[in-house]
Tab-separated table of C-alpha atoms and ligand atoms in Angstrom:
chain	number	residue	atom	x	y	z
A	165	MET	CA	15.669	-4.954	18.807
A	166	ALA	CA	13.021	-6.740	19.638
A	167	MET	CA	10.201	-4.176	18.722
A	168	PHE	CA	7.023	-5.884	18.156
A	169	ASP	CA	6.388	-8.135	21.278
A	170	GLU	CA	3.328	-9.619	21.680
A	171	GLN	CA	2.499	-8.343	18.839
A	172	VAL	CA	0.424	-9.973	16.257
A	173	ALA	CA	0.781	-10.208	12.719
A	174	ILE	CA	-0.549	-10.741	9.018
A	175	VAL	CA	1.529	-10.518	5.827
A	176	THR	CA	-0.098	-11.734	3.333
A	177	GLY	CA	1.647	-12.955	-0.333
A	178	ALA	CA	4.982	-13.721	2.361
A	179	GLY	CA	5.645	-17.401	0.425
A	180	GLY	CA	8.576	-15.490	-1.354
A	181	GLY	CA	10.273	-12.096	-2.087
A	182	LEU	CA	8.942	-9.264	-0.372
A	183	GLY	CA	5.952	-10.776	1.523
A	184	ARG	CA	8.985	-13.788	2.796
A	185	SER	CA	11.553	-10.474	3.802
A	186	HIS	CA	9.183	-8.532	5.748
A	187	ALA	CA	7.721	-11.295	7.814
A	188	LEU	CA	10.811	-13.399	8.407
A	189	GLU	CA	12.299	-9.608	10.383
A	190	LEU	CA	8.627	-9.383	12.095
A	191	ALA	CA	8.984	-12.793	13.598
A	192	ARG	CA	12.680	-11.787	14.322
A	193	ARG	CA	11.458	-8.743	15.662
A	194	GLY	CA	9.595	-10.620	18.491
A	195	ALA	CA	6.191	-10.334	16.608
A	196	LYS	CA	3.542	-13.639	16.057
A	197	VAL	CA	2.955	-14.298	12.130
A	198	VAL	CA	0.780	-15.329	10.437
A	199	VAL	CA	2.375	-16.285	6.514
A	200	ASN	CA	-0.239	-16.306	4.232
A	201	ASP	CA	0.213	-16.937	0.446
A	202	LEU	CA	-1.893	-19.078	-1.772
A	203	GLY	CA	1.308	-19.744	-3.324
A	204	GLY	CA	-0.034	-19.443	-6.956
A	205	SER	CA	2.254	-18.847	-10.263
A	206	PRO	CA	2.317	-14.736	-11.081
A	207	ASP	CA	-0.165	-13.764	-13.431
A	208	GLY	CA	-2.418	-15.369	-10.253
A	209	THR	CA	-3.061	-19.264	-11.688
A	210	GLY	CA	-2.113	-22.475	-9.716
A	211	ALA	CA	-2.235	-22.055	-5.684
A	212	SER	CA	0.264	-24.370	-2.960
A	213	THR	CA	0.643	-24.845	0.191
A	214	SER	CA	4.822	-24.816	0.277
A	215	ALA	CA	5.527	-21.157	-0.624
A	216	ALA	CA	4.194	-20.107	2.576
A	217	ASP	CA	4.955	-23.872	4.653
A	218	ALA	CA	8.653	-22.731	3.990
A	219	VAL	CA	8.799	-19.378	5.061
A	220	VAL	CA	6.977	-20.801	8.449
A	221	ALA	CA	9.950	-23.099	9.002
A	222	GLU	CA	12.578	-20.482	8.232
A	223	ILE	CA	11.009	-18.586	11.140
A	224	LEU	CA	10.129	-21.417	13.962
A	225	GLU	CA	13.430	-22.557	12.760
A	226	ALA	CA	15.283	-19.416	13.909
A	227	GLY	CA	12.767	-19.478	17.256
A	228	GLY	CA	10.193	-17.131	15.950
A	229	GLU	CA	6.485	-18.140	15.910
A	230	ALA	CA	4.362	-18.551	13.090
A	231	VAL	CA	1.797	-20.130	11.783
A	232	ALA	CA	1.219	-20.548	7.318
A	233	ASN	CA	-2.509	-19.611	5.707
A	234	HIS	CA	-3.252	-20.956	2.341
A	235	ASP	CA	-6.205	-19.196	1.660
A	236	SER	CA	-6.472	-16.354	-1.060
A	237	VAL	CA	-6.888	-12.209	-0.702
A	238	SER	CA	-9.227	-12.193	-3.686
A	239	SER	CA	-12.710	-12.844	-1.735
A	240	HIS	CA	-14.189	-12.184	1.219
A	241	GLU	CA	-14.016	-15.432	2.971
A	242	GLY	CA	-10.313	-15.913	1.844
A	243	GLY	CA	-9.714	-12.572	3.962
A	244	ALA	CA	-12.872	-13.393	6.978
A	245	ALA	CA	-10.170	-17.010	7.143
A	246	ILE	CA	-6.953	-15.402	7.330
A	247	VAL	CA	-7.636	-13.382	9.734
A	248	ALA	CA	-9.340	-15.642	11.175
A	249	SER	CA	-6.319	-17.960	11.886
A	250	ALA	CA	-4.189	-14.686	13.481
A	251	ILE	CA	-6.940	-15.534	16.183
A	252	ASP	CA	-7.226	-18.987	15.648
A	253	ALA	CA	-3.004	-18.939	16.350
A	254	PHE	CA	-2.952	-15.903	18.382
A	255	GLY	CA	-5.805	-14.103	20.143
A	256	THR	CA	-5.764	-11.207	17.489
A	257	VAL	CA	-4.393	-8.925	15.291
A	258	ASP	CA	-2.419	-5.625	15.673
A	259	ILE	CA	-0.028	-5.566	11.741
A	260	LEU	CA	-1.509	-6.485	8.892
A	261	ILE	CA	0.626	-5.919	6.007
A	262	ASN	CA	-1.570	-6.739	2.094
A	263	ASN	CA	1.279	-7.122	0.043
A	264	ALA	CA	-0.291	-11.106	-1.725
A	265	GLY	CA	0.308	-9.589	-6.279
A	266	ILE	CA	0.107	-10.732	-8.570
A	267	LEU	CA	0.761	-9.330	-12.668
A	268	ARG	CA	-1.383	-9.092	-16.131
A	269	ASP	CA	0.358	-6.941	-18.272
A	270	SER	CA	-1.155	-5.661	-21.372
A	271	SER	CA	-1.583	-2.665	-23.768
A	272	PHE	CA	-4.615	-0.003	-22.991
A	273	ALA	CA	-6.045	-1.393	-26.422
A	274	LYS	CA	-5.289	-4.882	-25.656
A	275	MET	CA	-6.697	-5.534	-22.347
A	276	THR	CA	-9.451	-7.894	-21.545
A	277	ASP	CA	-11.033	-9.048	-18.500
A	278	GLU	CA	-8.702	-11.594	-18.151
A	279	HIS	CA	-5.983	-9.080	-17.765
A	280	LEU	CA	-8.448	-6.873	-15.751
A	281	LEU	CA	-10.865	-8.857	-13.210
A	282	PRO	CA	-7.835	-10.911	-11.156
A	283	VAL	CA	-5.451	-8.343	-11.034
A	284	LEU	CA	-7.846	-5.928	-9.602
A	285	ASP	CA	-9.704	-8.854	-7.672
A	286	VAL	CA	-6.138	-9.560	-5.621
A	287	HIS	CA	-4.482	-5.666	-5.486
A	288	LEU	CA	-7.495	-3.853	-4.943
A	289	LYS	CA	-10.908	-5.795	-4.089
A	290	GLY	CA	-7.896	-8.061	-1.419
A	291	GLY	CA	-6.528	-4.867	0.210
A	292	PHE	CA	-10.493	-4.165	1.506
A	293	TYR	CA	-11.542	-7.624	1.961
A	294	VAL	CA	-8.206	-8.988	4.189
A	295	THR	CA	-8.156	-5.242	5.830
A	296	LEU	CA	-11.859	-5.324	6.611
A	297	PRO	CA	-12.024	-8.274	8.963
A	298	ALA	CA	-8.640	-7.049	10.673
A	299	TRP	CA	-10.141	-3.578	11.346
A	300	GLN	CA	-12.526	-5.310	13.334
A	301	VAL	CA	-10.347	-6.642	15.896
A	302	MET	CA	-8.181	-3.456	15.717
A	303	LYS	CA	-10.768	-1.163	16.382
A	304	ASP	CA	-12.291	-3.340	19.506
A	305	LYS	CA	-8.883	-2.476	21.103
A	306	GLY	CA	-7.966	0.204	19.839
A	307	TYR	CA	-4.482	-0.781	18.274
A	308	GLY	CA	-3.347	-1.389	14.616
A	309	ARG	CA	-1.146	-0.686	11.662
A	310	VAL	CA	-1.767	-1.432	8.031
A	311	LEU	CA	0.229	-1.033	5.283
A	312	PHE	CA	-0.966	-1.525	1.536
A	313	THR	CA	1.845	-2.016	-1.093
A	314	SER	CA	1.213	0.641	-3.885
A	315	SER	CA	3.442	0.824	-6.713
A	316	ALA	CA	5.698	3.485	-8.498
A	317	ALA	CA	4.209	2.096	-11.673
A	318	GLY	CA	0.969	2.588	-10.778
A	319	LEU	CA	1.485	5.442	-8.428
A	320	LEU	CA	2.878	7.050	-11.605
A	321	GLY	CA	2.046	5.713	-14.382
A	322	ASN	CA	4.216	2.516	-16.839
A	323	PHE	CA	3.505	0.890	-20.216
A	324	GLY	CA	1.475	-1.634	-20.101
A	325	GLN	CA	-0.019	-1.729	-16.650
A	326	ALA	CA	-3.325	0.128	-16.901
A	327	ASN	CA	-4.659	-3.067	-14.733
A	328	TYR	CA	-2.187	-3.173	-11.738
A	329	GLY	CA	-1.644	0.488	-12.195
A	330	ALA	CA	-5.627	1.425	-11.337
A	331	ALA	CA	-5.425	-0.906	-8.625
A	332	LYS	CA	-1.962	-0.427	-7.074
A	333	ALA	CA	-3.363	3.556	-6.807
A	334	GLY	CA	-6.513	2.821	-5.448
A	335	LEU	CA	-4.878	1.605	-2.455
A	336	TRP	CA	-3.486	4.339	-1.964
A	337	GLY	CA	-7.081	6.321	-1.973
A	338	LEU	CA	-7.992	3.349	0.545
A	339	SER	CA	-4.688	4.305	2.903
A	340	ASN	CA	-6.142	7.763	3.010
A	341	VAL	CA	-9.156	7.024	4.164
A	342	LEU	CA	-7.994	4.602	6.845
A	343	ALA	CA	-6.241	7.182	7.818
A	344	GLN	CA	-8.434	9.158	8.476
A	345	GLU	CA	-10.969	6.907	9.893
A	346	GLY	CA	-9.027	5.622	12.389
A	347	ALA	CA	-7.279	8.199	14.092
A	348	LYS	CA	-9.165	8.022	16.893
A	349	TYR	CA	-8.433	4.021	17.533
A	350	ASP	CA	-4.656	4.413	17.105
A	351	ILE	CA	-5.251	2.965	13.587
A	352	ARG	CA	-2.814	3.812	11.203
A	353	SER	CA	-2.642	3.076	7.366
A	354	ASN	CA	0.491	3.736	5.536
A	355	VAL	CA	1.801	2.964	1.557
A	356	ILE	CA	4.943	1.232	0.493
A	357	ALA	CA	5.747	1.818	-3.256
A	358	PRO	CA	8.604	-0.999	-3.077
A	359	ILE	CA	11.020	-2.348	-6.173
A	360	ALA	CA	12.972	-5.741	-5.476
A	361	LYS	CA	14.247	-7.705	-7.351
A	362	THR	CA	11.435	-10.775	-6.623
A	363	ARG	CA	10.000	-13.544	-8.954
A	364	MET	CA	7.831	-10.843	-10.307
A	365	THR	CA	10.465	-7.811	-11.335
A	366	GLU	CA	14.136	-10.412	-12.524
A	367	ALA	CA	12.663	-10.803	-15.703
A	368	LEU	CA	11.341	-7.201	-16.983
A	369	PHE	CA	15.277	-4.872	-15.204
A	370	GLY	CA	17.145	-7.510	-15.593
A	371	GLY	CA	20.532	-7.235	-14.313
A	372	MET	CA	19.671	-3.570	-12.678
A	373	MET	CA	17.259	-5.618	-10.409
A	374	ASP	CA	20.863	-7.096	-8.685
A	375	PHE	CA	21.136	-3.707	-6.254
A	376	PHE	CA	17.474	-4.003	-5.519
A	377	ALA	CA	17.468	-6.512	-2.883
A	378	PRO	CA	13.730	-6.963	-0.147
A	379	GLU	CA	15.429	-6.608	2.290
A	380	GLN	CA	16.011	-3.318	1.965
A	381	VAL	CA	12.347	-2.656	1.875
A	382	THR	CA	11.828	-3.928	4.666
A	383	PRO	CA	12.777	-1.864	7.499
A	384	ALA	CA	10.992	1.221	5.930
A	385	ALA	CA	7.839	-1.407	6.348
A	386	LEU	CA	8.654	-2.141	9.344
A	387	TYR	CA	8.498	1.526	10.239
A	388	LEU	CA	5.981	1.949	8.962
A	389	VAL	CA	3.305	-0.718	10.920
A	390	GLY	CA	5.602	0.051	14.533
A	391	PRO	CA	4.254	2.085	17.038
A	392	ASP	CA	6.215	5.130	16.207
A	393	ALA	CA	4.669	5.020	12.618
A	394	PRO	CA	2.667	8.341	11.067
A	395	THR	CA	0.322	7.633	9.414
A	396	GLY	CA	-1.383	8.606	5.539
A	397	GLU	CA	2.311	8.187	4.056
A	398	VAL	CA	3.426	6.983	1.289
A	399	PHE	CA	7.430	5.936	1.005
A	400	THR	CA	8.851	4.953	-1.532
A	401	VAL	CA	11.873	2.852	-0.968
A	402	GLY	CA	14.638	0.405	-2.511
A	403	GLY	CA	18.289	0.047	-3.078
A	404	GLY	CA	18.400	0.889	0.603
A	405	ARG	CA	17.155	4.333	-0.245
A	406	VAL	CA	13.927	5.697	1.661
A	407	GLY	CA	11.089	8.473	0.146
A	408	ARG	CA	8.493	9.991	1.520
A	409	MET	CA	5.989	10.369	-2.170
A	410	PHE	CA	3.053	12.797	-1.792
A	411	MET	CA	-0.162	14.823	-3.211
A	412	GLY	CA	1.332	18.381	-3.860
A	413	VAL	CA	-1.038	21.187	-5.242
A	414	THR	CA	-0.343	24.691	-6.902
A	415	PRO	CA	-1.549	27.777	-5.567
A	416	GLY	CA	-2.485	28.005	-9.423
A	417	TRP	CA	-4.830	30.946	-10.696
A	418	PHE	CA	-7.999	32.672	-9.054
A	419	ALA	CA	-10.279	34.325	-11.137
A	420	GLY	CA	-11.553	36.330	-8.736
A	421	PRO	CA	-15.151	35.621	-6.004
A	422	GLY	CA	-18.503	34.821	-8.022
A	423	ALA	CA	-16.288	34.714	-11.822
A	424	VAL	CA	-16.656	32.908	-14.327
A	425	PRO	CA	-13.367	31.853	-16.228
A	426	THR	CA	-13.198	30.609	-19.992
A	427	VAL	CA	-11.447	28.630	-21.923
A	428	GLU	CA	-8.463	31.284	-22.805
A	429	ASP	CA	-8.483	33.085	-19.401
A	430	VAL	CA	-7.378	29.011	-17.878
A	431	ALA	CA	-5.372	28.977	-21.336
A	432	ALA	CA	-3.836	32.749	-20.222
A	433	ASN	CA	-2.903	32.029	-17.193
A	434	LEU	CA	-1.730	28.435	-17.621
A	435	ASP	CA	1.727	28.902	-16.109
A	436	ARG	CA	0.405	30.334	-12.871
A	437	ILE	CA	-1.493	27.075	-12.909
A	438	MET	CA	1.637	25.109	-13.196
A	439	ASP	CA	4.008	26.981	-10.880
A	440	GLU	CA	4.791	24.993	-8.305
A	441	THR	CA	5.859	27.825	-6.613
A	442	GLY	CA	4.427	27.500	-3.184
A	443	TYR	CA	2.927	24.285	-3.534
A	444	ILE	CA	0.977	22.426	-0.014
A	445	VAL	CA	0.476	19.048	0.369
A	446	PRO	CA	-3.163	18.240	1.145
A	447	SER	CA	-3.718	16.173	4.189
A	448	ASN	CA	-7.643	15.639	3.993
A	449	LEU	CA	-10.622	16.839	1.620
A	450	MET	CA	-10.629	19.616	4.477
A	451	ASP	CA	-7.915	21.413	3.822
A	452	GLU	CA	-7.931	21.372	-0.255
A	453	LEU	CA	-11.299	22.989	0.133
A	454	GLN	CA	-9.393	25.918	2.726
A	455	GLU	CA	-7.366	26.722	-0.378
A	456	LEU	CA	-10.985	26.939	-2.566
A	457	VAL	CA	-12.619	29.127	0.235
A	458	MET	CA	-9.501	31.187	1.343
A	459	PRO	CA	-9.050	33.349	-2.034
A	460	LEU	CA	-12.672	34.159	-2.025
A	461	PHE	CA	-12.181	35.762	1.408
A	462	SER	CA	-8.616	37.478	1.110
A	463	GLY	CA	-9.919	38.969	-3.189
A	464	SER	CA	-5.962	37.362	-3.684
A	465	ASN	CA	-6.282	36.930	-7.612
B	217	NAI	P1	6.614	-12.174	-5.543
B	217	NAI	O1	5.510	-12.778	-6.553
B	217	NAI	O2	7.689	-12.672	-5.082
B	217	NAI	O3	5.227	-12.034	-4.011
B	217	NAI	C1	3.698	-12.093	-4.415
B	217	NAI	C2	3.271	-13.324	-3.672
B	217	NAI	O4	1.976	-13.083	-2.954
B	217	NAI	C3	3.438	-14.255	-3.967
B	217	NAI	O5	3.948	-15.380	-3.593
B	217	NAI	C4	2.394	-15.262	-4.217
B	217	NAI	O6	2.146	-16.007	-4.197
B	217	NAI	C5	1.626	-14.546	-3.208
B	217	NAI	N1	-0.458	-13.895	-4.023
B	217	NAI	C6	-0.456	-13.999	-5.454
B	217	NAI	N2	-1.345	-13.982	-5.049
B	217	NAI	C7	-2.582	-14.220	-4.073
B	217	NAI	C8	-3.480	-14.894	-3.632
B	217	NAI	N3	-4.764	-13.974	-3.983
B	217	NAI	N4	-3.634	-14.033	-2.153
B	217	NAI	C9	-2.449	-14.418	-1.271
B	217	NAI	N5	-1.388	-14.427	-2.184
B	217	NAI	C10	-0.909	-14.723	-2.863
B	217	NAI	O7	6.299	-10.577	-6.192
B	217	NAI	P2	6.791	-9.549	-4.438
B	217	NAI	O8	7.988	-8.139	-6.008
B	217	NAI	O9	7.314	-9.375	-3.385
B	217	NAI	O10	5.594	-8.435	-4.317
B	217	NAI	C11	5.124	-8.549	-3.771
B	217	NAI	C12	4.050	-7.156	-3.767
B	217	NAI	O11	5.271	-5.924	-4.221
B	217	NAI	C13	3.043	-6.852	-4.680
B	217	NAI	O12	1.961	-6.733	-4.252
B	217	NAI	C14	3.789	-6.179	-5.831
B	217	NAI	O13	3.036	-5.840	-6.545
B	217	NAI	C15	4.398	-4.844	-5.169
B	217	NAI	N6	5.430	-4.968	-5.899
B	217	NAI	C16	6.317	-5.083	-6.141
B	217	NAI	C17	8.000	-4.369	-6.294
B	217	NAI	C18	8.873	-5.296	-7.003
B	217	NAI	O14	9.318	-4.260	-7.569
B	217	NAI	N7	8.857	-6.290	-6.653
B	217	NAI	C19	7.501	-3.252	-6.808
B	217	NAI	C20	5.588	-2.522	-7.277
B	217	NAI	C21	5.290	-3.676	-6.266
């Protein structure tokens, strides 16, 4: 099935792993693809043109259309150059998959700027730097699909990954705002939290990762940048499973209109605060404010 005919897609960090898989399938389904990759090592050091060039060669060989870009996502200039590659080669950009990533794990107590800054630069600031110039194009044309690559380690927490976790959770916040700001331009923004065997995870999880191929993540990623994509969602994807992750809020406990609860009141009502029965999933700030305001008028506690 074609699905992306006449569409132009940028995939960052597409020289290997998940990004390569996304780029190949986008091209197979008719998209013209900018294959971006800095070509460095998993910790972000070094650079090489060969990773992106090899994926472009694969796409061309299979009869698809693609160009390589070797800029880093981690600066305004790099982001602008990546989007300029799409404009120069194909005239526009419809789809952006922010996928480039590095790891510099350390326990929190031992975390230095060497661990922290490059990880924030590539994942979190990179999300801004590439999406901003693409956003302008999408806004002008009244169509766009943006996907951010987060991580269960980021959204749920994982030992030794405070830098990565903060950056990856930040992308979720970014995507939620873009989903709202993009709505009137038909720009939709979503997040995936993938699990796959790539050079990034190979060493960490050993043989278990053999059950998680990058190709099993790509279909959900492509659905989320397709014409029928939802917006403001997070899909957790791996090994053939696709699930929805969301932030839920319990009905909680209400002290009463105008009441100033004590610390002891909070402790005494902890069961109600924690009780997940009847939780809601606010889709934006106003949904949550409404939940806070409603008991004031209903008087319920
Ligand atoms: P990977 O290491 O194979 O792919 C990452 C790619 O990004 C590499 O080809 C690398 O050269 C490129 N890259 C790094 N810094 C760059 C920069 N500044 N500019 C442009 N390209 C750059 O690893 P994998 O697993 O395919 O990772 C893809 C994304 O998925 C990453 O964002 C990662 O954090 C995320 N992820 C992966 C998981 C997994 O199970 N493999 C789990 C959760 C998240």
